[in-house]
Coordinates of C-alpha atoms in Angstrom, one line a residue:
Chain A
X1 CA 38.2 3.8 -21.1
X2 CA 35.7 2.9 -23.7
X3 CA 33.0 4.6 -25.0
X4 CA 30.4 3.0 -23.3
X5 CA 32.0 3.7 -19.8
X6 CA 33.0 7.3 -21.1
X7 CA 29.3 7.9 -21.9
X8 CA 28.1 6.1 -18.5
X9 CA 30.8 8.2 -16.3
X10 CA 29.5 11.4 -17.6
X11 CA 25.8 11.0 -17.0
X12 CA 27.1 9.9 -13.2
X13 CA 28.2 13.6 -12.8
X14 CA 25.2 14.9 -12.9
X15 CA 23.8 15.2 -9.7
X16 CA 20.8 13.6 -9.7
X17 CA 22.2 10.9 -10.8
X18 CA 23.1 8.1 -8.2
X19 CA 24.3 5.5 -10.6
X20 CA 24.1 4.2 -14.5
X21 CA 25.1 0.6 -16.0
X22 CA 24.1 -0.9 -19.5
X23 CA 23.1 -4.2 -19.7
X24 CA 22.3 -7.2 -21.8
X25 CA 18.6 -9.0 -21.8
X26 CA 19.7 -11.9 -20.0
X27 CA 21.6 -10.3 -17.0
X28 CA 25.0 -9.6 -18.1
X29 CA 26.9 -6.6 -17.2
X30 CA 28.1 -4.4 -20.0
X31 CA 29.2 -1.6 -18.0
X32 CA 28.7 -0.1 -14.9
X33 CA 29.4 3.5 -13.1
X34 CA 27.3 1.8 -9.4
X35 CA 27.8 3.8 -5.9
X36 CA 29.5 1.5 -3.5
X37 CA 26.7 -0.8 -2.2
X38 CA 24.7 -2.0 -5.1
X39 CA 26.3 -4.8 -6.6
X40 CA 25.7 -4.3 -10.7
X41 CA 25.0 -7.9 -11.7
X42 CA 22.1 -7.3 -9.4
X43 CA 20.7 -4.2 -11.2
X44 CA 21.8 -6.3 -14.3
X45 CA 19.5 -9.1 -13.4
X46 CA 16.7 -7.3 -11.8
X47 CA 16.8 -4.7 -14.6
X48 CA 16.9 -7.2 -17.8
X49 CA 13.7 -9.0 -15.7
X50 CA 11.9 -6.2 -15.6
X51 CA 12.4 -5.3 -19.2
X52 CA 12.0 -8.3 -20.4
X53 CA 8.7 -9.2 -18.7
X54 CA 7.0 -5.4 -19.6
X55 CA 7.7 -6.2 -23.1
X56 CA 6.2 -9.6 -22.9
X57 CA 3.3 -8.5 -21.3
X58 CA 3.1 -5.5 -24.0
X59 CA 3.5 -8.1 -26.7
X60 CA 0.4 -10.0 -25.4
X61 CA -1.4 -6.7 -25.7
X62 CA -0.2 -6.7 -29.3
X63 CA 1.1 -2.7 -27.8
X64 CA 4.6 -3.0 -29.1
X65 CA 8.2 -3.4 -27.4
X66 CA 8.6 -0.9 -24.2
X67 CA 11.2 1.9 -25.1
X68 CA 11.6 2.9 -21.4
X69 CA 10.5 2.2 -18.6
X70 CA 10.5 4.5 -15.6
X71 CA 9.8 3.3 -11.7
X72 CA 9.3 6.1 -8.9
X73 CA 9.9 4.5 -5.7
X74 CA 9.9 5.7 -1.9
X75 CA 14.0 6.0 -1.6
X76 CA 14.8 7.1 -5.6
X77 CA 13.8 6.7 -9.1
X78 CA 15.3 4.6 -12.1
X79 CA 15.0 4.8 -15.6
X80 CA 15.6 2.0 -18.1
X81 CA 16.3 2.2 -21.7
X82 CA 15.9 0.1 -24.3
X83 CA 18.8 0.1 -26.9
X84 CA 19.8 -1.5 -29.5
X85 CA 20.3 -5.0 -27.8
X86 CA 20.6 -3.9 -24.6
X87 CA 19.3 -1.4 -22.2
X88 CA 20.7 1.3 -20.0
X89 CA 19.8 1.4 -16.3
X90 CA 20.0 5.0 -14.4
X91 CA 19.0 5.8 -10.9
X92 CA 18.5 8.6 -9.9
X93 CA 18.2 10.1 -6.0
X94 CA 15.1 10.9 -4.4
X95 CA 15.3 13.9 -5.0
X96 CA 14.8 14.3 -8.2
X97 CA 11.4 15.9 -9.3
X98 CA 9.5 16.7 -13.0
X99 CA 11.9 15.5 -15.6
X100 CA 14.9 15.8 -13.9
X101 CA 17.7 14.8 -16.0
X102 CA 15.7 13.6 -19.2
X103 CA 17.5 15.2 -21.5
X104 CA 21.1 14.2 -20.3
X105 CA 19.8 10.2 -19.9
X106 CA 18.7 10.6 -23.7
X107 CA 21.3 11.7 -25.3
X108 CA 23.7 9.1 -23.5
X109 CA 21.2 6.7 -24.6
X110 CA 21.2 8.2 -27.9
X111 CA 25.2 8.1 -27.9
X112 CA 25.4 4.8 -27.2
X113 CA 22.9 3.5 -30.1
X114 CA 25.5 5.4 -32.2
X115 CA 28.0 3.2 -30.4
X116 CA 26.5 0.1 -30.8
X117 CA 25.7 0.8 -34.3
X118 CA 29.3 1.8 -35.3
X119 CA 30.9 -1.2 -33.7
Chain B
X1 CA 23.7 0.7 9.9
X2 CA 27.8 0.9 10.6
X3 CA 29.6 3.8 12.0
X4 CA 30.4 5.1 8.6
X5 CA 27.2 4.5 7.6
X6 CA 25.4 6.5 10.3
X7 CA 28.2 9.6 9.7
X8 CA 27.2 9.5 6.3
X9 CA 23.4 9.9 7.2
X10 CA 24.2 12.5 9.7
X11 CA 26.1 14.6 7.1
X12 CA 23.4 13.7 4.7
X13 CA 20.8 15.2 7.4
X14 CA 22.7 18.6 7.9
X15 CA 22.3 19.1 4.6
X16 CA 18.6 18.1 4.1
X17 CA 17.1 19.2 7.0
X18 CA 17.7 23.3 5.8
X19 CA 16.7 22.1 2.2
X20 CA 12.9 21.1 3.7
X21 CA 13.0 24.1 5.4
X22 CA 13.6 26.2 2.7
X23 CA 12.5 24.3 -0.7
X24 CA 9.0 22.3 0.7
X25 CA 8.2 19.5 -1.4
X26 CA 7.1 16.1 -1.2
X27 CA 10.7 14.9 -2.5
X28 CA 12.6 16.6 0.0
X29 CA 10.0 15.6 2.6
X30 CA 10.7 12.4 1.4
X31 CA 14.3 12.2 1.1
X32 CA 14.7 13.7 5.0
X33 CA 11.7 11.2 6.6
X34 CA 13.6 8.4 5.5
X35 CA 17.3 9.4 6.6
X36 CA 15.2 10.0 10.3
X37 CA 14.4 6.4 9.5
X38 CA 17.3 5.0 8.6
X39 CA 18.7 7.0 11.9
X40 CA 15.9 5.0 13.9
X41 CA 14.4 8.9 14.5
X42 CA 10.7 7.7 14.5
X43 CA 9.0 10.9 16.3
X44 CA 11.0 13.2 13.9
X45 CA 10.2 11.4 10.7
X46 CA 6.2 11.1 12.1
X47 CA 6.2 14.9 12.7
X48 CA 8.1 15.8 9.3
X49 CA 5.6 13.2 7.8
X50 CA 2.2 14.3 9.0
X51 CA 3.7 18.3 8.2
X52 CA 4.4 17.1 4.5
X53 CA 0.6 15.2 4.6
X54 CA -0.7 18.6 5.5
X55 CA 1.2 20.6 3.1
X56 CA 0.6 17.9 0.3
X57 CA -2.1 16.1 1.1
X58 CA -2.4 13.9 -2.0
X59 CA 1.3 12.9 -1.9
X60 CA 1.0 9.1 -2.2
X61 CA 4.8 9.0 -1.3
X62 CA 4.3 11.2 1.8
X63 CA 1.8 9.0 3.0
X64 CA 3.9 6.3 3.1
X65 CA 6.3 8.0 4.9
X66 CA 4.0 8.2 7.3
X67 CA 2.4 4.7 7.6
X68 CA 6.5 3.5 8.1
X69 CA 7.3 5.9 10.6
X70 CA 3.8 4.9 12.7
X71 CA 5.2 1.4 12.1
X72 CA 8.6 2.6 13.7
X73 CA 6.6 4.3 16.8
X74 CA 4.6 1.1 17.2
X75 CA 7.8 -1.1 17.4
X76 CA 9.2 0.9 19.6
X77 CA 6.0 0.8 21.5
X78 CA 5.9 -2.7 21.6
X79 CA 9.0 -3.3 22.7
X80 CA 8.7 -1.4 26.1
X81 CA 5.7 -3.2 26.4
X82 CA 7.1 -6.1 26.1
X83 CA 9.5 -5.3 28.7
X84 CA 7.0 -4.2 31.3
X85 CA 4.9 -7.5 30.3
X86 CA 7.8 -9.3 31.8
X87 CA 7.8 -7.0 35.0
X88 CA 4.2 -6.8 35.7
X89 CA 1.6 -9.2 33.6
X90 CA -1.3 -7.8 34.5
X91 CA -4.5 -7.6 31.9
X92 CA -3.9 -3.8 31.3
X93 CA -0.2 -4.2 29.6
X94 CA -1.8 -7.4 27.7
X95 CA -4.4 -5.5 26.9
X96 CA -2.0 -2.3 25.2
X97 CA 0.3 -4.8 23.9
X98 CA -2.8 -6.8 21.9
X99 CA -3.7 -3.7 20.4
X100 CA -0.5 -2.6 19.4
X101 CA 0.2 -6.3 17.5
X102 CA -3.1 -5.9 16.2
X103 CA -2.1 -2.1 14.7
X104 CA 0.9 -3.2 13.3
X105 CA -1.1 -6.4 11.7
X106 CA 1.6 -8.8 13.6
X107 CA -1.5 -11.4 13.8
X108 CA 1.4 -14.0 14.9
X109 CA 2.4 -12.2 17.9
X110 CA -1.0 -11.5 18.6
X111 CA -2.4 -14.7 18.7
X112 CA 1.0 -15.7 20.8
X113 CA 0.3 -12.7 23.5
X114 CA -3.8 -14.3 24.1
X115 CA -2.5 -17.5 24.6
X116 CA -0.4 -16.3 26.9
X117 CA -3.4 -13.9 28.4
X118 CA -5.6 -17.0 28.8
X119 CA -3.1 -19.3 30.5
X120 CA -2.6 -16.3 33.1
X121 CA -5.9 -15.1 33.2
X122 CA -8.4 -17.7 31.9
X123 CA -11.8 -15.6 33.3
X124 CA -10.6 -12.6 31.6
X125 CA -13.0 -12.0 28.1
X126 CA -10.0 -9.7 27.1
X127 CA -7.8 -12.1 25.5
X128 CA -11.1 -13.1 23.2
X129 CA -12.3 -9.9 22.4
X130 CA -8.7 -9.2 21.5
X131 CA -8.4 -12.1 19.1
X132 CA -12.3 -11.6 18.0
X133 CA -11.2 -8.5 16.5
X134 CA -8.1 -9.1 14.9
X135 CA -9.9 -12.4 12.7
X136 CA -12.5 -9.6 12.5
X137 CA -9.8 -7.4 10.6
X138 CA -8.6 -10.3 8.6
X139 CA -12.1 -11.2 7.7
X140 CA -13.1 -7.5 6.5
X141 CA -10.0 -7.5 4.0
X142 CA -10.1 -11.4 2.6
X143 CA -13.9 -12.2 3.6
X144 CA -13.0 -16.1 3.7
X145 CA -15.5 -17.8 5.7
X146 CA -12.8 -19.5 7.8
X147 CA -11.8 -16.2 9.4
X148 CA -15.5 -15.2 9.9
X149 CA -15.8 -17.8 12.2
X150 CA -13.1 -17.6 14.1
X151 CA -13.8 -14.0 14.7
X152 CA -17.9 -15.1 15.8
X153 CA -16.1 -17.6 17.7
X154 CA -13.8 -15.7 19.7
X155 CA -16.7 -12.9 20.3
X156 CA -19.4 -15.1 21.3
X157 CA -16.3 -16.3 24.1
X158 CA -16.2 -13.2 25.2
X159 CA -19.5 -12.2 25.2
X160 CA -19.9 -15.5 27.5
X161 CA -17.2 -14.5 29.8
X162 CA -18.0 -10.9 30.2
X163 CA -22.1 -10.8 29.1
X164 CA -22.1 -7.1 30.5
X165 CA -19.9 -5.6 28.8
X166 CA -20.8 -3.4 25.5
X167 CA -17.9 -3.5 23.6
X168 CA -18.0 -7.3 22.4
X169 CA -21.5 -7.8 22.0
X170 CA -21.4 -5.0 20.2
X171 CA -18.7 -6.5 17.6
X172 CA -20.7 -9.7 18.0
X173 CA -24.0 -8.3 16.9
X174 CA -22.8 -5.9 14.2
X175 CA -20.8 -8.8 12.7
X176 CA -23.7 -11.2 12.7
X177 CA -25.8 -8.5 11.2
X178 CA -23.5 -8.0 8.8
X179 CA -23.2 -11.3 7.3
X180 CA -26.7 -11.5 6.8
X181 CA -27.7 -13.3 9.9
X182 CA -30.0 -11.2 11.3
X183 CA -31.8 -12.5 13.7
X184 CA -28.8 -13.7 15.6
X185 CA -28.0 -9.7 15.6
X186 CA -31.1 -9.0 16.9
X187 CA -30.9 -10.8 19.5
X188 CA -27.5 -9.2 20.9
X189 CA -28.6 -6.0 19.9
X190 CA -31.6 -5.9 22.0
X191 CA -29.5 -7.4 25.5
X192 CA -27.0 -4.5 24.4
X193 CA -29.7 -1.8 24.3
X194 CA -31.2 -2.6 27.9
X195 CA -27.0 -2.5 29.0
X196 CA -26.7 0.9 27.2
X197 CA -30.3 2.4 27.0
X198 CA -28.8 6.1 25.7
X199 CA -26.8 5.2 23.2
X200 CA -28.3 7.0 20.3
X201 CA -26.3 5.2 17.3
X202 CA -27.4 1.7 18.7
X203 CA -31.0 3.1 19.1
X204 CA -30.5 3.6 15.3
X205 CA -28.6 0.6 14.3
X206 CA -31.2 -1.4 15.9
X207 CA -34.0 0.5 13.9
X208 CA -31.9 -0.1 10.7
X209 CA -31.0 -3.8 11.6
X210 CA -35.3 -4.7 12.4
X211 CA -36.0 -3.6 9.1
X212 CA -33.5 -6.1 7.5
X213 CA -35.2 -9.3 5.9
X214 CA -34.3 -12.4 8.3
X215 CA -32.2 -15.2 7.1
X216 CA -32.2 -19.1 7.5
X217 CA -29.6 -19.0 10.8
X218 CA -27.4 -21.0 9.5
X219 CA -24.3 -18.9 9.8
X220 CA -21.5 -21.0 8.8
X221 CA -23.7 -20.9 4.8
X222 CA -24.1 -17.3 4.9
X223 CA -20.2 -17.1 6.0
X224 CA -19.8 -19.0 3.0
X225 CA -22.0 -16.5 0.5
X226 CA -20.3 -13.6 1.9
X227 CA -16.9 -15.2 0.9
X228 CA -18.5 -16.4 -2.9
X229 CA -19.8 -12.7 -2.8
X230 CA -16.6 -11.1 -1.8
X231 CA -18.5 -8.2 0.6
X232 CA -20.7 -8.0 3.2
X233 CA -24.8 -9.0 3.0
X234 CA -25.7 -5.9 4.7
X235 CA -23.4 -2.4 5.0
X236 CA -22.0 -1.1 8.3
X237 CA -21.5 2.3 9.5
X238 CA -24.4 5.4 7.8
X239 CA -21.2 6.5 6.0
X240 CA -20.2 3.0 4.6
X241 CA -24.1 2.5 3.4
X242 CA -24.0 5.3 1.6
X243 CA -20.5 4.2 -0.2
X244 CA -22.0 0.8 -0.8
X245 CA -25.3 2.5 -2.4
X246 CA -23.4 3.4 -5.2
X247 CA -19.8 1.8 -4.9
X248 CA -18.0 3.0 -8.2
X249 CA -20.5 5.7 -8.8
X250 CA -17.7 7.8 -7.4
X251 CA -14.4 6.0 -9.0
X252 CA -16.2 5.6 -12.4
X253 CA -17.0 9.6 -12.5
X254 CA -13.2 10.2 -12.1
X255 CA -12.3 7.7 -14.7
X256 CA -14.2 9.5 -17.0
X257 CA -13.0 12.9 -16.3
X258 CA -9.6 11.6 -16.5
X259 CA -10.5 9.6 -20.2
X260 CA -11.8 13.0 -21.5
X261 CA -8.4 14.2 -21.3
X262 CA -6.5 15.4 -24.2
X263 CA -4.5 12.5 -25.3
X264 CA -5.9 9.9 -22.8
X265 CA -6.8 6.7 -24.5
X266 CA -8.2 4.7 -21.2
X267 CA -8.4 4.1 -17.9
X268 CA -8.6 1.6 -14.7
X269 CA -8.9 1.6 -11.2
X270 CA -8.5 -1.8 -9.8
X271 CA -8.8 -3.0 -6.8
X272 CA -7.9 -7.2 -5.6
X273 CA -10.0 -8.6 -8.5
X274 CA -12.1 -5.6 -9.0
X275 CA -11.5 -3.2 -11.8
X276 CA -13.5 -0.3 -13.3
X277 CA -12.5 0.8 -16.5
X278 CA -13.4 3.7 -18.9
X279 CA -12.7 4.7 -22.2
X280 CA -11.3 2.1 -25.4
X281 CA -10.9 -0.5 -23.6
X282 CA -12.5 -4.4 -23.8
X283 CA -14.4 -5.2 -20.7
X284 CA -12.6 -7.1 -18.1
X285 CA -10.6 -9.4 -20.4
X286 CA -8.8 -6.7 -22.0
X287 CA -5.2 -6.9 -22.6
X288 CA -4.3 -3.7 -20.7
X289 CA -6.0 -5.2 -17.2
X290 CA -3.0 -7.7 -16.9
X291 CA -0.5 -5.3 -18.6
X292 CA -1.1 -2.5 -15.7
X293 CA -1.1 -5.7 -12.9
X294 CA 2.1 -7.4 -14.2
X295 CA 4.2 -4.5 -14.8
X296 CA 2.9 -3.0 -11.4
X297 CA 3.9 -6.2 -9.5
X298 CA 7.4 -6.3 -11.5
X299 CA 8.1 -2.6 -10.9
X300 CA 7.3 -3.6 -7.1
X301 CA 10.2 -6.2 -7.0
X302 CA 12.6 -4.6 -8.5
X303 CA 11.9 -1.2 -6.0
X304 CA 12.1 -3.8 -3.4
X305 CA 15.1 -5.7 -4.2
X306 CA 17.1 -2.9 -5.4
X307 CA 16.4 -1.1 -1.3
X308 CA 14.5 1.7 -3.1
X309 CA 11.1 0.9 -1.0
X310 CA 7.8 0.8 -2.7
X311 CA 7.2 2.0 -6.4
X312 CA 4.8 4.7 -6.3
X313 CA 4.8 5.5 -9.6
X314 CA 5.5 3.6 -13.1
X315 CA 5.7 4.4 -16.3
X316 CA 6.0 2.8 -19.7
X317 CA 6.7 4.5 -22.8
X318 CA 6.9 3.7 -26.7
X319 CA 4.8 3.5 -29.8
X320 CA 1.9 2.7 -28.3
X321 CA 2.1 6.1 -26.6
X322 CA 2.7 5.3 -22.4
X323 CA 0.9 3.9 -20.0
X324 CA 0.9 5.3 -16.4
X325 CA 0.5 3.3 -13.7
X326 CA -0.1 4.3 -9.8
X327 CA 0.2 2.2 -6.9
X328 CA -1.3 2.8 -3.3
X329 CA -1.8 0.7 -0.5
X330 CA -4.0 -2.3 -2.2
X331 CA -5.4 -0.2 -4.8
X332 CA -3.7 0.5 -8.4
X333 CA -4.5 3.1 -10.9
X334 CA -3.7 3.2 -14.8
X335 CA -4.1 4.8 -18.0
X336 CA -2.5 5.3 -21.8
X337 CA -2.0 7.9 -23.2
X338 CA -0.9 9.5 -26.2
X339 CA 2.7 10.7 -26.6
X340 CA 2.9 14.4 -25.8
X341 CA 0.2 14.0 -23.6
X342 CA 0.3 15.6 -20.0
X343 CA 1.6 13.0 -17.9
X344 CA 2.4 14.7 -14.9
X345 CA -0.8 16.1 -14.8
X346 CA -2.4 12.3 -15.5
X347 CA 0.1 10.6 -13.1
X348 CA -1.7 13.5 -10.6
X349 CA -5.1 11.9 -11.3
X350 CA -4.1 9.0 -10.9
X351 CA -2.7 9.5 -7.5
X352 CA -5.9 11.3 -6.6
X353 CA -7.8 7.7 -7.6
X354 CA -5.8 5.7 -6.0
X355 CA -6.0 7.5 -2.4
X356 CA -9.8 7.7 -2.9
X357 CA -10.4 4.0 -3.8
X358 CA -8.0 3.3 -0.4
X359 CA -10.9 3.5 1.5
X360 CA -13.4 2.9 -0.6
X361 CA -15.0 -0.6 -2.2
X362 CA -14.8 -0.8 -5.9
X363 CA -17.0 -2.9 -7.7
X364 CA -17.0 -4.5 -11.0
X365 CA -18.0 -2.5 -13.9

């Protein structure tokens, strides 16, 4: 198992958390820990979209890139992160209130900066 | 929803449904109304729904709870009547069934179900006053002229068919009146008042609607400058004139409070093509407007397409600080803010703008 997966596997066991993947801005799947039912070159896609259009409408704004991104919806939450050249999706349950599990989706985001960096 | 599916829910359920009971909050609330919905338990998830309004009123996620589990009552309603449509057509199931399409907005099935209603009963001003309404709904959101007429159309059929009855002379008159032609109004108004000489609130909208400059008559141009406008010539109900006497008096106030908080940079409420702003921010044309609308809409698709529902609640962060955006019904709600600012307690204002301007016009500041 690689580091990436390592990293993504152990955010999934918290409990709020429903699911993680990394991916790359145009789509691809760099790693995935999904619940059965959500197909990850979907979130991929979708995620990278979304990303990728906030930080074009923040460029137009002359605001800056968008460092994460977070989207609470009727049925769950999900965070995205921007890393180094990709970003790291995490959704979390509807139950999660307040921060939730912040600190744990940072320092896996964190982790995996120092990932990308080393390789 | 499979077999497995539906065990999973139900296991999911006996584990929820003590977790409401003993930790109340909107997320749990939340989390339970839609397992009853997924389960196709529409009473349960309306009751659960309209306890977590009550506890939590200004839950924008409860509310919509809410609004789907009506919508799963109402299916289920029309359904049944459906059924008994087939067993006994007779204008009082047409009737129900008309307003149910017309609660659910199925404006399709609606206009389906008069046809229908006509071909069986063509003397019956039912099916018109039924139709005369719903263009009348469509027309009070869009306000395109083509709507407007429709709606006078299907009225003033009704009122032909049925000239003793209140009810669509009423909506007739009150529509005219509304889009500026007045005299028209008047007209109505006065048969109504000698067909209903003690109602008190037409006594006063005919007091309010005399006193109303006239107009040319030509109603399909002043159906035209109400859609160029946007809004109405003339306000409705005593409660809706008072909104429209100062229409983001109320929304512009909150902006401000909210601007004047620590670390708050600005601040939008918008509305369709309406926004009012407050704090450092450029007029109408200003960068933010189109950030808040673009990411909102994006933030919307992925919710949707992912199964997640609606996106209540967005937020973006990075050296620009964040910028916290609130969606509810037609109406959207933003600000920046600082980093280390308190964005819980802004993303709380926010919601509170948002289910205020629901009901309320905003106008362009």
């Amino acid at each position: 198992m690689n580091t990436i997966q390592a990293a993504l596997r152990g955010l999934c066991e918290h409990s709020e958390v429903g699911g993680a993947a990394v991916v790359t801005p145009d789509g691809l799947v760099a790693a995935s820990e999904l619940v059965e039912g959500l197909a990850a070159d979907v979130v991929a896609g979708l995620a990278s979209y979304l990303m990728v259009s906030a930080d074009r409408s923040l460029g137009e704004g002359h605001y800056g890139a968008c460092e994460r991104l977070t989207i609470e919806a009727e049925r769950g939450k999900v965070v995205l992160v921007a890393l180094a050249d990709s970003y790291l999706v995490v959704l979390l349950n509807a139950l999660t209130s307040g921060q939730g599990p912040n600190a744990a989706i940072d320092a896996v985001a964190a982790r995996l900066r120092g990932a990308a960096r080393l390789s | 929803m499979h077999l497995l599916q539906r065990m999973k829910a139900w296991r999911e359920l006996r584990r929820l449904e003590p977790l409401a009971a003993s930790r109340p909050c909107p997320e749990t609330f939340c989390a339970l109304g839609r397992l009853y919905l997924d389960l196709g338990l529409y009473d349960k998830a309306v009751d659960l729904a309209e306890a977590g309004v009550e506890q939590f009123s200004r839950s924008i996620e409860l509310r919509g709870l809410l609004g789907d589990a009506r919508q799963g009552q109402l299916a289920i309603r029309v359904e049944a009547l459906r059924a008994e449509l087939t067993r006994s057509p007779n204008p009082a199931v047409f009737a129900a069934l008309a307003d149910a399409h017309a609660e659910s907005e199925d404006f399709d099935a609606l206009r389906e179900l008069c046809r229908g209603w006509r071909a069986q009963s063509p003397d019956d001003a039912g099916s018109w006053l039924a139709l005369g309404q719903a263009h009348l709904a469509i027309f009070c959101r869009c306000f395109t002229a083509n709507d407007g007429h429709d709606a006078l159309e299907c009225l003033s059929r009704a009122v032909d068919l049925a000239p003793d009855a209140p009810t669509p002379r009423r909506l007739l008159g009150e529509h005219l009146y509304r889009i500026g032609a007045v005299s028209d109004a008047l007209c109505h108004l006065h048969v109504l008042r000698e067909l209903t000489p003690d109602d008190e609130d037409l006594a006063q909208l005919l007091g309010y609607v005399s006193e109303l400059p006239r107009d040319s008559g030509d109603v399909d141009a002043l159906l035209r400058a109400v859609e160029r406008r946007g809004s109405w010539i003339h306000p409705g109900s005593v409660e809706e004139r008072r909104h429209e006497a100062c229409p983001v008096a109320a929304a512009q106030a909150c902006l401000s409070a909210l601007v004047a908080r620590d670390g708050v940079i600005k601040a939008t409420l918008i509305r369709g093509s309406k926004a009012a702003v407050s704090g450092v921010i450029a007029g109408g044309r200003d960068p933010f407007l189109k950030l808040v609308r673009a990411s909102a809409k994006a933030a919307h698709g992925f919710a949707r397409r992912l199964g997640m529902g609606r996106a209540a609640k967005t937020t973006l962060e990075g050296e620009f600080g964040r910028v916290c955006i609130c969606v509810y019904g037609d109406a959207l709600a933003a600000a920046q803010v600082r980093s280390g600012a308190d964005v819980a307690g802004v993303l709380e204002a926010l919601q509170d703008l948002v289910l205020d301007a629901a009901g309320e016009e905003v106008a362009a500041s």
